[in-house]
Amino acid sequence: GEDFLLLLTCTLVQGRRKAAELKAAFAAEPATSGLPGGVGLSIGAAQASIDSDSLADALRLADERMYDDKASGRLSARSR
């Protein structure tokens, strides 16, 4: 899969809210997206000043959280 990085100037709460909105929009429009079946969206968020001492640490944490999100999506898809 492809990974993308967004750096936002907002709080972690606002970033997580935006992530939830993006995931909901992505899930609501699979037919109109033109993407092949089975394509999903996984998001991880971290706030540099809260979750870590440096931007590099925040990026590592966001990446870990994205993979956690990806794994939880696979688990919930299997249980359907």
Coordinates of N, CA, C and O in Angstrom, one line a residue:
G1 N 0.8 -1.2 0.0 CA 0.0 0.0 0.0 C 0.8 1.3 0.0 O 2.1 1.2 0.1
E2 N 0.2 2.3 -0.2 CA 0.8 3.6 -0.2 C 0.6 4.3 1.2 O -0.4 4.2 1.8
D3 N 1.7 5.0 1.6 CA 1.6 5.8 2.8 C 1.7 7.3 2.5 O 2.5 7.6 1.6
F4 N 0.9 8.1 3.2 CA 1.0 9.5 3.0 C 1.1 10.2 4.3 O 0.6 9.6 5.3
L5 N 1.7 11.3 4.4 CA 1.9 12.0 5.6 C 1.2 13.4 5.5 O 1.5 14.1 4.5
L6 N 0.4 13.7 6.5 CA -0.2 15.1 6.6 C 0.3 15.7 7.9 O 0.2 15.1 8.9
L7 N 0.9 16.9 7.8 CA 1.2 17.6 9.0 C 0.2 18.7 9.1 O 0.0 19.5 8.3
L8 N -0.5 18.6 10.2 CA -1.6 19.6 10.5 C -1.3 20.5 11.7 O -0.6 20.1 12.6
T9 N -1.8 21.7 11.6 CA -1.6 22.6 12.8 C -2.9 22.6 13.5 O -3.8 23.5 13.3
C10 N -3.1 21.6 14.4 CA -4.3 21.5 15.2 C -3.9 20.6 16.4 O -2.8 20.1 16.5
T11 N -4.9 20.4 17.3 CA -4.7 19.6 18.4 C -4.8 18.1 18.0 O -5.4 17.8 16.9
L12 N -4.4 17.2 18.9 CA -4.6 15.8 18.6 C -6.1 15.4 18.5 O -6.5 14.7 17.7
V13 N -6.9 16.0 19.4 CA -8.3 15.8 19.3 C -8.9 16.2 18.0 O -9.7 15.5 17.4
Q14 N -8.5 17.4 17.5 CA -9.0 17.8 16.2 C -8.5 17.0 15.1 O -9.3 16.7 14.1
G15 N -7.3 16.5 15.2 CA -6.7 15.6 14.2 C -7.4 14.3 14.1 O -7.7 13.7 13.1
R16 N -7.7 13.7 15.3 CA -8.5 12.5 15.4 C -9.9 12.6 14.8 O -10.4 11.7 14.2
R17 N -10.5 13.8 15.1 CA -11.8 14.0 14.6 C -11.8 14.1 13.0 O -12.7 13.5 12.4
K18 N -10.8 14.8 12.5 CA -10.7 14.8 11.0 C -10.4 13.5 10.5 O -11.0 13.1 9.4
A19 N -9.6 12.6 11.1 CA -9.3 11.3 10.7 C -10.6 10.5 10.6 O -10.9 9.7 9.6
A20 N -11.4 10.6 11.6 CA -12.7 9.9 11.7 C -13.6 10.3 10.5 O -14.3 9.5 9.9
E21 N -13.6 11.6 10.2 CA -14.4 12.1 9.1 C -13.9 11.6 7.8 O -14.7 11.2 6.9
L22 N -12.6 11.6 7.6 CA -12.1 11.0 6.4 C -12.4 9.6 6.2 O -12.7 9.1 5.1
K23 N -12.2 8.8 7.3 CA -12.5 7.3 7.2 C -14.0 7.1 6.9 O -14.4 6.3 6.1
A24 N -14.9 7.9 7.5 CA -16.3 7.8 7.2 C -16.7 8.1 5.8 O -17.4 7.4 5.1
A25 N -16.1 9.2 5.3 CA -16.3 9.6 3.9 C -15.8 8.5 2.9 O -16.4 8.2 1.9
F26 N -14.6 8.0 3.2 CA -14.0 7.0 2.4 C -14.9 5.7 2.3 O -15.1 5.2 1.3
A27 N -15.4 5.3 3.5 CA -16.2 4.1 3.6 C -17.6 4.3 2.9 O -18.2 3.4 2.4
A28 N -18.1 5.5 2.9 CA -19.4 5.8 2.4 C -19.4 5.9 0.8 O -20.5 5.8 0.2
E29 N -18.3 6.0 0.2 CA -18.2 6.2 -1.2 C -17.4 5.2 -2.0 O -16.7 5.6 -2.9
P30 N -17.4 3.9 -1.6 CA -16.5 3.0 -2.3 C -16.9 2.8 -3.8 O -16.0 2.7 -4.6
A31 N -18.1 2.9 -4.2 CA -18.5 2.7 -5.6 C -18.1 3.9 -6.4 O -17.7 3.7 -7.6
T32 N -18.2 5.1 -5.9 CA -17.8 6.2 -6.7 C -16.4 6.6 -6.7 O -15.9 7.4 -7.5
S33 N -15.6 5.9 -5.9 CA -14.2 6.3 -5.8 C -13.4 5.7 -7.0 O -12.3 6.2 -7.3
G34 N -13.9 4.7 -7.6 CA -13.1 4.1 -8.8 C -12.0 3.2 -8.3 O -11.2 2.7 -9.1
L35 N -11.9 3.0 -7.0 CA -10.8 2.1 -6.5 C -11.3 0.6 -6.5 O -12.5 0.3 -6.4
P36 N -10.3 -0.3 -6.7 CA -10.7 -1.7 -6.6 C -11.2 -2.1 -5.3 O -10.9 -1.5 -4.3
G37 N -12.0 -3.2 -5.2 CA -12.5 -3.7 -3.9 C -11.4 -4.1 -3.0 O -10.3 -4.4 -3.4
G38 N -11.6 -4.0 -1.7 CA -10.6 -4.3 -0.7 C -9.7 -3.2 -0.4 O -8.8 -3.4 0.5
V39 N -9.8 -2.1 -1.0 CA -8.9 -0.9 -0.7 C -9.5 -0.2 0.6 O -10.7 0.0 0.6
G40 N -8.6 0.0 1.5 CA -9.1 0.7 2.7 C -8.3 1.9 3.1 O -7.3 2.2 2.4
L41 N -8.7 2.5 4.2 CA -8.0 3.7 4.7 C -7.7 3.5 6.1 O -8.6 3.3 6.9
S42 N -6.4 3.6 6.5 CA -6.0 3.4 7.9 C -5.2 4.7 8.2 O -4.4 5.2 7.5
I43 N -5.5 5.2 9.4 CA -4.9 6.5 9.9 C -4.3 6.4 11.2 O -4.9 5.7 12.1
G44 N -3.2 7.0 11.4 CA -2.6 7.1 12.8 C -2.3 8.6 13.0 O -1.9 9.3 12.1
A45 N -2.5 9.0 14.2 CA -2.3 10.4 14.6 C -1.4 10.5 15.8 O -1.5 9.7 16.7
A46 N -0.6 11.6 15.9 CA 0.2 11.9 17.0 C 0.5 13.4 17.1 O 0.5 14.0 16.0
Q47 N 0.6 13.9 18.2 CA 0.9 15.3 18.4 C 2.3 15.5 19.0 O 2.6 15.0 20.1
A48 N 3.2 16.1 18.2 CA 4.6 16.2 18.6 C 4.8 16.8 20.0 O 5.6 16.2 20.8
S49 N 4.1 17.8 20.4 CA 4.3 18.4 21.7 C 3.7 17.6 22.8 O 4.1 17.9 24.0
I50 N 2.8 16.7 22.6 CA 2.1 16.0 23.6 C 2.7 14.5 23.7 O 3.0 14.0 24.8
D51 N 2.7 13.8 22.6 CA 3.0 12.4 22.5 C 4.5 12.1 22.5 O 4.9 11.0 22.6
S52 N 5.3 13.1 22.2 CA 6.8 12.8 22.0 C 7.6 14.1 22.2 O 7.1 15.2 22.3
D53 N 8.9 13.9 22.3 CA 9.8 15.0 22.4 C 10.3 15.6 21.1 O 10.9 16.7 21.1
S54 N 10.1 14.9 20.0 CA 10.6 15.4 18.7 C 9.6 15.0 17.6 O 8.7 14.1 17.8
L55 N 9.7 15.7 16.5 CA 8.9 15.4 15.4 C 9.1 14.0 14.9 O 8.2 13.3 14.5
A56 N 10.4 13.5 14.9 CA 10.7 12.2 14.5 C 10.0 11.1 15.3 O 9.4 10.1 14.8
D57 N 10.0 11.4 16.7 CA 9.2 10.4 17.6 C 7.7 10.5 17.3 O 7.1 9.4 17.3
A58 N 7.2 11.6 17.0 CA 5.8 11.7 16.7 C 5.4 11.0 15.4 O 4.4 10.3 15.3
L59 N 6.3 11.1 14.4 CA 6.1 10.4 13.2 C 6.1 8.9 13.4 O 5.3 8.2 12.8
R60 N 7.0 8.4 14.2 CA 7.1 7.0 14.5 C 5.8 6.5 15.2 O 5.3 5.5 14.9
L61 N 5.4 7.3 16.1 CA 4.2 6.9 16.9 C 2.9 7.0 16.0 O 2.1 6.0 16.0
A62 N 2.8 8.0 15.1 CA 1.7 8.0 14.2 C 1.7 6.8 13.2 O 0.7 6.2 12.9
D63 N 2.9 6.4 12.8 CA 3.1 5.2 11.9 C 2.6 4.0 12.7 O 1.9 3.1 12.1
E64 N 3.0 3.8 13.9 CA 2.6 2.7 14.7 C 1.1 2.6 14.9 O 0.4 1.6 14.7
R65 N 0.5 3.8 15.1 CA -1.0 3.9 15.3 C -1.7 3.6 14.0 O -2.8 3.0 14.0
M66 N -1.1 4.0 12.9 CA -1.7 3.7 11.6 C -1.7 2.2 11.3 O -2.7 1.6 10.9
Y67 N -0.6 1.5 11.7 CA -0.6 0.0 11.5 C -1.5 -0.6 12.5 O -2.2 -1.7 12.2
D68 N -1.7 -0.1 13.7 CA -2.7 -0.6 14.6 C -4.1 -0.5 14.0 O -5.0 -1.4 14.1
D69 N -4.4 0.7 13.4 CA -5.7 0.9 12.8 C -5.9 0.0 11.6 O -7.0 -0.6 11.5
K70 N -4.9 -0.3 10.9 CA -4.9 -1.2 9.7 C -5.3 -2.6 10.2 O -6.1 -3.3 9.7
A71 N -4.6 -3.0 11.3 CA -4.8 -4.4 11.9 C -6.2 -4.5 12.4 O -6.9 -5.5 12.2
S72 N -6.7 -3.5 13.1 CA -8.1 -3.5 13.6 C -9.1 -3.6 12.5 O -10.1 -4.2 12.7
G73 N -8.9 -2.9 11.4 CA -9.8 -3.0 10.3 C -9.8 -4.3 9.7 O -10.9 -4.8 9.3
R74 N -8.7 -5.0 9.6 CA -8.7 -6.4 9.1 C -9.4 -7.3 10.0 O -10.1 -8.2 9.5
L75 N -9.3 -7.1 11.3 CA -10.0 -8.0 12.3 C -11.5 -7.8 12.1 O -12.2 -8.8 12.1
S76 N -11.9 -6.5 12.1 CA -13.4 -6.3 12.0 C -13.9 -6.8 10.7 O -15.1 -7.2 10.6
A77 N -13.2 -6.7 9.6 CA -13.6 -7.2 8.3 C -13.8 -8.7 8.3 O -14.7 -9.3 7.7
R78 N -12.9 -9.4 9.0 CA -13.0 -10.9 9.1 C -14.2 -11.3 9.9 O -14.8 -12.4 9.7
S79 N -14.6 -10.5 10.9 CA -15.7 -10.9 11.7 C -17.1 -10.7 11.1 O -18.1 -11.0 11.7
R80 N -17.2 -10.0 9.9 CA -18.5 -9.7 9.3 C -19.0 -10.9 8.6 O -18.5 -11.8 8.2

